Amino acid sequence: MGSKDVHEISEKIQSMEIRGAGKIARSAAEALRQFAKDSDEESIDEFLSQLREAGGVLISSRPSAVSLPNSVRYILHRVENTRVDDVEELKEAAIKIADEFIKNSVEAVEKIGLYGAKRIEDGDTVMTHCNSAAALEVIKSAWGEGKDIRVIASEARPRYQGHITVRELAAEGIPVTLIVDSAVRAVMKQVDKVVVGADSIAANGAVINKIGTSQIALCAHEARVRFFVAAETYKFHPETSLGDIVEIEERDPSEVADPADFEGVNIRNLAFDVTPPEYIDLIVTEKGVIPAQAAIMIIKEEFGWAVGGRW
Ligand code: RI2
């Protein structure tokens, strides 16, 4: 049944078997698509209420990547506004809408790659952090254009998504070096540009991304190295324009160290941090390249309907 898939996907998002803000958003869309496909609800109202409930389960999986609620609300909003005569038609519409979100998302990452690559020059050393499909698309796209670049990637403790990144780049033949997170400042003088992804972007242009990102931005700022963020427009957080604050996920301490080995010690596992807009040179989106301070414009354009009447 569809709701089983919804719970399964939600658990995989929680455990990070499914991870990366864009992937999470697409998986939520896939879950709702499957839900609509399997649904045996016979009335429009009942189907809508079940679909909303499924959306709620998905949204509650992880708190910091706004791509997740944005993908759910993209689908719900459009399904709720589809005029149909019977429930089967509405289910079909839901499937199409979910497919549309997934297609747009994949295309957005490709466009970000193309636009972002224009800012990478032949001979550049590019630093990245964690494992962002959007950031890596910029790097791969520049490499694909024949630019002779090299990459320095940090580990991204405690989950070591940096390992995924270095393997992915090495598989493309891109020269890549793995460093520990605390080596960032020591090597910053060898870096020409930093490219990272985003889980959420607030209305003031602050970027919420994997823990450690803001330290890298600070080091880049100090060394006058340009700092780019690669993010699809569904990573922009509409409610921050109404004063909401992005919740920073704090995960299980056992991901950092076994609490049994550290009796009397408080272990914290903050998954994300906030990079202020002053440290960001530009944000590369599928709609174009913008300064961080223009985040509010993207929110108004893309999500005016979501916070409609509340501005
Ligand atoms: P893409 C990831 O979060 C990282 O913070 C990464 O920078 C961000 O999502 C964006 O990734 P996590 O799921 O959407 O590893 O660009 O906690 O792939």
mmCIF file of N, CA and C in Angstrom, residues 6-7 10 13-14 28 31-32 35 48-63 68-69 71-73 76 80:
data_model
loop_
_atom_site.group_PDB
_atom_site.id
_atom_site.type_symbol
_atom_site.label_atom_id
_atom_site.label_comp_id
_atom_site.label_asym_id
_atom_site.label_seq_id
_atom_site.Cartn_x
_atom_site.Cartn_y
_atom_site.Cartn_z
ATOM 1 N N VAL A 6 5.248 5.451 1.982
ATOM 2 C CA VAL A 6 5.462 6.778 2.562
ATOM 3 C C VAL A 6 6.258 6.648 3.857
ATOM 4 N N HIS A 7 5.849 5.702 4.718
ATOM 5 C CA HIS A 7 6.552 5.513 5.992
ATOM 6 C C HIS A 7 7.969 4.989 5.757
ATOM 7 N N SER A 10 10.057 7.846 4.549
ATOM 8 C CA SER A 10 10.272 8.759 5.663
ATOM 9 C C SER A 10 11.382 8.225 6.586
ATOM 10 N N ILE A 13 14.746 8.639 4.983
ATOM 11 C CA ILE A 13 15.205 10.035 5.041
ATOM 12 C C ILE A 13 15.762 10.310 6.439
ATOM 13 N N GLN A 14 15.034 9.837 7.449
ATOM 14 C CA GLN A 14 15.484 10.021 8.840
ATOM 15 C C GLN A 14 16.853 9.403 9.095
ATOM 16 N N ALA A 28 10.488 12.371 -1.691
ATOM 17 C CA ALA A 28 9.166 12.685 -1.132
ATOM 18 C C ALA A 28 8.140 12.734 -2.273
ATOM 19 N N ALA A 31 7.345 9.279 -3.270
ATOM 20 C CA ALA A 31 6.474 8.628 -2.281
ATOM 21 C C ALA A 31 5.021 9.050 -2.487
ATOM 22 N N LEU A 32 4.798 10.339 -2.739
ATOM 23 C CA LEU A 32 3.416 10.810 -2.943
ATOM 24 C C LEU A 32 2.855 10.280 -4.269
ATOM 25 N N PHE A 35 1.892 6.839 -3.603
ATOM 26 C CA PHE A 35 0.700 6.871 -2.746
ATOM 27 C C PHE A 35 -0.556 7.059 -3.591
ATOM 28 N N LEU A 48 -7.811 13.453 -0.831
ATOM 29 C CA LEU A 48 -7.047 14.658 -0.486
ATOM 30 C C LEU A 48 -6.593 14.625 0.965
ATOM 31 N N SER A 49 -7.481 14.173 1.828
ATOM 32 C CA SER A 49 -7.108 14.166 3.245
ATOM 33 C C SER A 49 -5.996 13.145 3.502
ATOM 34 N N GLN A 50 -6.056 12.004 2.823
ATOM 35 C CA GLN A 50 -4.988 10.989 2.972
ATOM 36 C C GLN A 50 -3.668 11.483 2.384
ATOM 37 N N LEU A 51 -3.780 12.191 1.260
ATOM 38 C CA LEU A 51 -2.569 12.713 0.607
ATOM 39 C C LEU A 51 -1.892 13.761 1.508
ATOM 40 N N ARG A 52 -2.726 14.594 2.132
ATOM 41 C CA ARG A 52 -2.195 15.606 3.061
ATOM 42 C C ARG A 52 -1.508 14.922 4.238
ATOM 43 N N GLU A 53 -2.123 13.862 4.731
ATOM 44 C CA GLU A 53 -1.546 13.144 5.870
ATOM 45 C C GLU A 53 -0.197 12.531 5.471
ATOM 46 N N ALA A 54 -0.151 11.939 4.284
ATOM 47 C CA ALA A 54 1.106 11.353 3.798
ATOM 48 C C ALA A 54 2.169 12.445 3.680
ATOM 49 N N GLY A 55 1.765 13.596 3.177
ATOM 50 C CA GLY A 55 2.693 14.732 3.057
ATOM 51 C C GLY A 55 3.238 15.129 4.412
ATOM 52 N N GLY A 56 2.366 15.132 5.416
ATOM 53 C CA GLY A 56 2.777 15.486 6.777
ATOM 54 C C GLY A 56 3.808 14.518 7.330
ATOM 55 N N VAL A 57 3.613 13.237 7.057
ATOM 56 C CA VAL A 57 4.566 12.212 7.525
ATOM 57 C C VAL A 57 5.933 12.481 6.894
ATOM 58 N N LEU A 58 5.930 12.752 5.604
ATOM 59 C CA LEU A 58 7.205 12.985 4.900
ATOM 60 C C LEU A 58 7.897 14.231 5.439
ATOM 61 N N ILE A 59 7.128 15.307 5.602
ATOM 62 C CA ILE A 59 7.706 16.577 6.071
ATOM 63 C C ILE A 59 8.359 16.400 7.445
ATOM 64 N N SER A 60 7.767 15.553 8.278
ATOM 65 C CA SER A 60 8.288 15.420 9.646
ATOM 66 C C SER A 60 9.572 14.583 9.716
ATOM 67 N N SER A 61 10.046 14.046 8.577
ATOM 68 C CA SER A 61 11.216 13.153 8.609
ATOM 69 C C SER A 61 12.487 13.845 9.092
ATOM 70 N N ARG A 62 12.786 15.008 8.511
ATOM 71 C CA ARG A 62 13.983 15.780 8.915
ATOM 72 C C ARG A 62 13.613 17.258 8.852
ATOM 73 N N PRO A 63 14.168 18.082 9.770
ATOM 74 C CA PRO A 63 13.658 19.457 9.863
ATOM 75 C C PRO A 63 14.370 20.550 9.061
ATOM 76 N N LEU A 68 12.277 19.567 1.332
ATOM 77 C CA LEU A 68 11.312 18.515 1.652
ATOM 78 C C LEU A 68 9.881 19.084 1.743
ATOM 79 N N PRO A 69 9.608 20.038 2.648
ATOM 80 C CA PRO A 69 8.249 20.612 2.627
ATOM 81 C C PRO A 69 7.920 21.312 1.318
ATOM 82 N N SER A 71 8.740 20.412 -1.695
ATOM 83 C CA SER A 71 8.308 19.453 -2.714
ATOM 84 C C SER A 71 6.898 18.959 -2.384
ATOM 85 N N VAL A 72 6.634 18.709 -1.100
ATOM 86 C CA VAL A 72 5.296 18.241 -0.701
ATOM 87 C C VAL A 72 4.255 19.318 -1.010
ATOM 88 N N ARG A 73 4.594 20.586 -0.686
ATOM 89 C CA ARG A 73 3.570 21.611 -0.918
ATOM 90 C C ARG A 73 3.401 21.924 -2.400
ATOM 91 N N LEU A 76 0.893 19.150 -3.258
ATOM 92 C CA LEU A 76 -0.425 19.330 -2.618
ATOM 93 C C LEU A 76 -1.172 20.541 -3.166
ATOM 94 N N GLU A 80 -4.650 20.141 -5.022
ATOM 95 C CA GLU A 80 -5.832 20.768 -4.414
ATOM 96 C C GLU A 80 -6.513 21.743 -5.369
#
